[in-house]
mmCIF file of C-alpha atoms and ligand atoms in Angstrom:
data_model
loop_
_atom_site.group_PDB
_atom_site.id
_atom_site.type_symbol
_atom_site.label_atom_id
_atom_site.label_comp_id
_atom_site.label_asym_id
_atom_site.label_seq_id
_atom_site.Cartn_x
_atom_site.Cartn_y
_atom_site.Cartn_z
ATOM 1 C CA MET A 21 43.660 78.688 142.480
ATOM 2 C CA PHE A 22 45.211 81.595 140.720
ATOM 3 C CA PHE A 23 48.948 83.118 139.600
ATOM 4 C CA VAL A 24 49.661 86.297 138.233
ATOM 5 C CA LEU A 25 51.038 85.757 134.738
ATOM 6 C CA ARG A 26 54.217 87.452 133.983
ATOM 7 C CA VAL A 27 54.999 87.552 130.043
ATOM 8 C CA GLU A 28 56.974 90.044 127.962
ATOM 9 C CA ILE A 29 56.068 91.392 125.033
ATOM 10 C CA MET A 30 58.447 92.256 122.592
ATOM 11 C CA TYR A 31 59.638 91.788 118.494
ATOM 12 C CA THR A 32 59.452 87.961 117.574
ATOM 13 C CA ASN A 33 62.895 86.706 116.371
ATOM 14 C CA THR A 34 62.451 87.468 112.520
ATOM 15 C CA ALA A 35 65.174 84.526 112.121
ATOM 16 C CA LEU A 36 63.757 81.821 113.695
ATOM 17 C CA TYR A 37 59.737 82.892 112.992
ATOM 18 C CA MET A 38 58.021 84.722 110.371
ATOM 19 C CA ALA A 39 58.995 87.944 108.870
ATOM 20 C CA ARG A 40 57.049 91.050 109.901
ATOM 21 C CA ALA A 41 54.915 89.513 112.373
ATOM 22 C CA GLY A 42 55.521 92.330 114.661
ATOM 23 C CA LEU A 43 55.347 91.953 118.946
ATOM 24 C CA GLY A 44 54.852 88.381 120.504
ATOM 25 C CA VAL A 45 54.231 87.327 123.557
ATOM 26 C CA PHE A 46 57.477 85.114 125.031
ATOM 27 C CA ALA A 47 56.614 83.344 128.912
ATOM 28 C CA THR A 48 58.952 84.486 131.598
ATOM 29 C CA ARG A 49 58.855 81.498 133.666
ATOM 30 C CA THR A 50 57.808 77.690 132.818
ATOM 31 C CA LEU A 51 54.302 76.914 132.089
ATOM 32 C CA PRO A 52 52.531 74.258 132.432
ATOM 33 C CA ARG A 53 49.947 72.644 130.635
ATOM 34 C CA ASN A 54 46.263 72.955 131.171
ATOM 35 C CA VAL A 55 47.069 76.873 132.146
ATOM 36 C CA ARG A 56 43.769 79.293 131.083
ATOM 37 C CA PHE A 57 44.614 82.882 130.365
ATOM 38 C CA GLY A 58 41.906 85.088 129.201
ATOM 39 C CA PRO A 59 39.139 86.479 128.907
ATOM 40 C CA TYR A 60 40.517 87.891 125.649
ATOM 41 C CA ARG A 61 39.432 91.488 125.518
ATOM 42 C CA GLY A 62 38.157 93.921 122.762
ATOM 43 C CA VAL A 63 34.998 95.270 121.654
ATOM 44 C CA ARG A 64 32.357 93.848 120.489
ATOM 45 C CA SER A 65 31.702 94.230 116.623
ATOM 46 C CA THR A 66 29.338 92.669 113.940
ATOM 47 C CA ASP A 67 32.309 91.764 111.132
ATOM 48 C CA ALA A 68 36.427 91.038 111.108
ATOM 49 C CA ALA A 69 37.372 95.144 110.576
ATOM 50 C CA SER A 70 41.054 93.733 111.858
ATOM 51 C CA ASN A 71 43.476 91.325 112.300
ATOM 52 C CA TYR A 72 42.671 91.255 116.288
ATOM 53 C CA CYS A 73 39.074 89.604 115.480
ATOM 54 C CA TRP A 74 38.173 86.391 116.818
ATOM 55 C CA GLN A 75 34.254 84.985 115.883
ATOM 56 C CA ILE A 76 32.413 84.137 119.003
ATOM 57 C CA CYS A 77 29.498 81.869 118.715
ATOM 58 C CA ASP A 78 26.394 81.559 120.276
ATOM 59 C CA LYS A 79 24.782 78.312 122.093
ATOM 60 C CA ASP A 80 23.699 76.457 118.684
ATOM 61 C CA HIS A 81 27.142 77.386 117.704
ATOM 62 C CA LYS A 82 26.093 79.895 114.806
ATOM 63 C CA PRO A 83 28.155 83.082 114.232
ATOM 64 C CA SER A 84 26.951 85.548 117.183
ATOM 65 C CA HIS A 85 29.318 88.787 117.072
ATOM 66 C CA MET A 86 33.537 89.377 117.098
ATOM 67 C CA VAL A 87 35.585 90.445 119.567
ATOM 68 C CA ASP A 88 38.365 92.749 118.204
ATOM 69 C CA ALA A 89 41.571 94.130 120.194
ATOM 70 C CA VAL A 90 42.769 96.446 117.560
ATOM 71 C CA ASP A 91 42.100 99.253 120.127
ATOM 72 C CA GLY A 92 44.884 98.626 122.598
ATOM 73 C CA ASN A 93 42.987 101.015 124.892
ATOM 74 C CA ASN A 94 40.315 98.492 124.830
ATOM 75 C CA SER A 95 41.900 95.331 124.969
ATOM 76 C CA ASN A 96 44.938 92.929 127.137
ATOM 77 C CA TRP A 97 48.198 91.721 126.141
ATOM 78 C CA MET A 98 46.885 88.773 124.611
ATOM 79 C CA ARG A 99 46.189 90.636 121.225
ATOM 80 C CA PHE A 100 49.732 90.259 120.545
ATOM 81 C CA ILE A 101 49.812 86.475 120.200
ATOM 82 C CA ASN A 102 51.062 85.348 117.058
ATOM 83 C CA CYS A 103 49.577 82.605 114.632
ATOM 84 C CA SER A 104 51.377 79.024 114.915
ATOM 85 C CA ARG A 105 52.701 77.797 111.116
ATOM 86 C CA HIS A 106 52.325 74.615 112.169
ATOM 87 C CA TRP A 107 51.387 72.121 115.252
ATOM 88 C CA SER A 108 54.838 71.859 116.798
ATOM 89 C CA GLU A 109 55.156 75.411 117.746
ATOM 90 C CA GLN A 110 51.651 75.647 118.291
ATOM 91 C CA ASN A 111 51.343 75.650 122.310
ATOM 92 C CA LEU A 112 48.180 77.336 123.183
ATOM 93 C CA VAL A 113 44.505 76.242 122.257
ATOM 94 C CA ALA A 114 41.669 78.736 122.224
ATOM 95 C CA PHE A 115 38.498 77.970 123.047
ATOM 96 C CA GLN A 116 34.990 79.753 124.022
ATOM 97 C CA TYR A 117 33.546 79.509 127.712
ATOM 98 C CA ARG A 118 30.370 81.762 128.458
ATOM 99 C CA GLY A 119 30.577 83.509 125.226
ATOM 100 C CA GLU A 120 33.993 85.091 126.238
ATOM 101 C CA LEU A 121 37.356 83.653 124.447
ATOM 102 C CA TYR A 122 40.402 82.284 126.361
ATOM 103 C CA TYR A 123 43.762 80.475 125.476
ATOM 104 C CA CYS A 124 44.870 77.188 126.859
ATOM 105 C CA THR A 125 48.421 76.056 127.219
ATOM 106 C CA ILE A 126 48.295 72.148 125.376
ATOM 107 C CA ARG A 127 52.104 71.671 126.560
ATOM 108 C CA THR A 128 54.761 72.868 128.996
ATOM 109 C CA ILE A 129 56.192 76.233 127.780
ATOM 110 C CA PRO A 130 60.218 76.966 128.488
ATOM 111 C CA ARG A 131 60.759 79.782 129.993
ATOM 112 C CA ASN A 132 61.348 82.809 126.748
ATOM 113 C CA THR A 133 59.296 80.585 124.834
ATOM 114 C CA GLU A 134 56.924 82.707 122.165
ATOM 115 C CA LEU A 135 52.996 81.855 123.024
ATOM 116 C CA MET A 136 51.507 80.788 119.818
ATOM 117 C CA VAL A 137 47.963 80.159 119.157
ATOM 118 C CA TYR A 138 46.182 78.598 115.914
ATOM 119 C CA TYR A 139 43.621 81.104 114.499
ATOM 120 C CA GLY A 140 41.874 79.193 112.425
ATOM 121 C CA SER A 141 42.422 78.284 108.715
ATOM 122 C CA GLU A 142 40.758 80.921 107.501
ATOM 123 C CA PHE A 143 42.896 83.832 109.246
ATOM 124 C CA ALA A 144 46.120 81.551 108.814
ATOM 125 C CA HIS A 145 45.690 81.017 105.139
ATOM 126 C CA ARG A 146 45.950 85.164 105.177
ATOM 127 C CA LEU A 147 48.436 85.168 106.991
ATOM 128 C CA GLN A 148 50.681 82.890 104.252
ATOM 129 C CA VAL A 149 50.731 79.399 107.055
ATOM 130 C CA ASP A 150 50.860 76.585 104.887
ATOM 131 C CA ILE A 151 47.159 75.020 105.523
ATOM 132 C CA GLY A 152 48.069 71.780 103.786
ATOM 133 C CA ARG A 153 51.332 71.020 105.673
ATOM 134 C CA TYR A 154 50.298 72.187 109.287
ATOM 135 C CA ASN A 155 49.539 68.713 110.379
ATOM 136 C CA SER A 156 52.757 67.143 108.764
ATOM 137 C CA PRO A 157 55.452 65.062 110.241
ATOM 138 C CA ILE A 158 57.888 66.996 112.089
ATOM 139 C CA ASP A 159 61.176 66.255 110.371
ATOM 140 C CA GLU A 160 59.283 67.950 107.174
ATOM 141 C CA PHE A 161 58.749 71.245 109.061
ATOM 142 C CA GLY A 162 62.052 71.357 111.286
ATOM 143 C CA ASN A 163 62.901 70.007 114.831
ATOM 144 C CA LEU A 164 61.946 72.875 116.632
ATOM 145 C CA TYR A 165 60.241 71.514 119.446
ATOM 146 C CA THR A 166 58.758 67.855 120.249
ATOM 147 C CA TYR A 167 55.976 67.102 119.297
ATOM 148 C CA PHE A 168 53.242 66.575 122.124
ATOM 149 C CA ARG A 169 49.457 66.479 121.013
ATOM 150 C CA SER A 170 47.231 66.774 124.056
ATOM 151 C CA LEU A 171 43.459 67.348 124.791
ATOM 152 C CA VAL A 172 42.595 70.528 126.690
ATOM 153 C CA HIS A 173 41.445 68.745 130.232
ATOM 154 C CA GLN A 174 39.815 70.359 133.528
ATOM 155 C CA SER A 175 42.741 72.004 135.615
ATOM 156 C CA SER A 176 42.551 74.135 138.602
ATOM 157 C CA LEU A 177 45.243 76.382 136.944
ATOM 158 C CA TYR A 178 44.220 79.707 136.139
ATOM 159 C CA PHE A 179 45.753 82.856 135.408
ATOM 160 C CA LYS A 180 44.918 86.860 136.271
ATOM 161 C CA THR A 181 44.884 89.244 133.340
HETATM 162 C C1 LIG B 228 46.779 89.713 116.599
HETATM 163 S S1 LIG B 228 47.894 89.994 116.009
HETATM 164 C C2 LIG B 228 49.251 89.465 116.729
HETATM 165 C C3 LIG B 228 50.493 90.298 117.329
HETATM 166 C C4 LIG B 228 51.118 91.501 116.266
HETATM 167 N N1 LIG B 228 52.188 90.771 115.653
HETATM 168 C C5 LIG B 228 51.692 92.991 116.771
HETATM 169 O O1 LIG B 228 52.622 92.880 116.889
HETATM 170 O O2 LIG B 228 50.384 93.354 117.033
HETATM 171 C C6 LIG B 228 47.834 89.552 114.126
HETATM 172 C C7 LIG B 228 48.896 90.450 113.560
HETATM 173 O O3 LIG B 228 50.088 89.653 113.731
HETATM 174 C C8 LIG B 228 51.050 88.985 112.792
HETATM 175 N N2 LIG B 228 50.829 87.123 112.918
HETATM 176 C C9 LIG B 228 50.706 87.211 113.403
HETATM 177 N N3 LIG B 228 51.103 85.472 113.467
HETATM 178 C C10 LIG B 228 51.840 85.712 111.792
HETATM 179 C C11 LIG B 228 52.375 84.848 111.297
HETATM 180 N N4 LIG B 228 52.353 83.541 111.823
HETATM 181 N N5 LIG B 228 52.911 85.030 110.156
HETATM 182 C C12 LIG B 228 52.983 86.481 109.850
HETATM 183 N N6 LIG B 228 52.353 87.253 110.564
HETATM 184 C C13 LIG B 228 51.509 87.148 111.718
HETATM 185 C C14 LIG B 228 49.885 89.418 111.281
HETATM 186 O O4 LIG B 228 50.671 90.772 111.204
HETATM 187 C C15 LIG B 228 48.785 89.368 112.042
HETATM 188 O O5 LIG B 228 47.872 90.403 111.268
#
């Protein structure tokens, strides 16, 4: 089953989130768990030349190439999704399927909530995300969201991009 995803792209609330993070993506309706978006559109490149790159791996899990969404004319709305700073605010996981990159919701995302995915430790570190505290107990970080960890399972829900 396909749905048309409605999201809003707007400036992140820097008072609540991270300073100077720019634009972010917000759900305009409640999204259930296990909804997949994608693929992440961009230009194929050999190196991580921008902050809009995801690494694609081959069948042997070896790095193959990057998909770079720096060009707004050769990418889609997924380029605006920001990096979570702690698992309590992460609501998407990135995964690769048939050589392309997708995101999947890992918890129910209430309306008006920012969609956030973990970029991986290397890039997150560059964004000054405290990797050492990423998985620390929620009360050390603040009670922004209720913790609900889950695995990505098969789902019949997909969104068109
Ligand atoms: C893929 S883009 C995300 C969209 C970006 N906010 C925009 O306005 O185009 C990645 C960039 O967003 C910003 N960003 C994303 N997550 C962030 C975070 N947790 N803290 C600070 N900046 C972040 C950084 O400038 C990063 O280079």
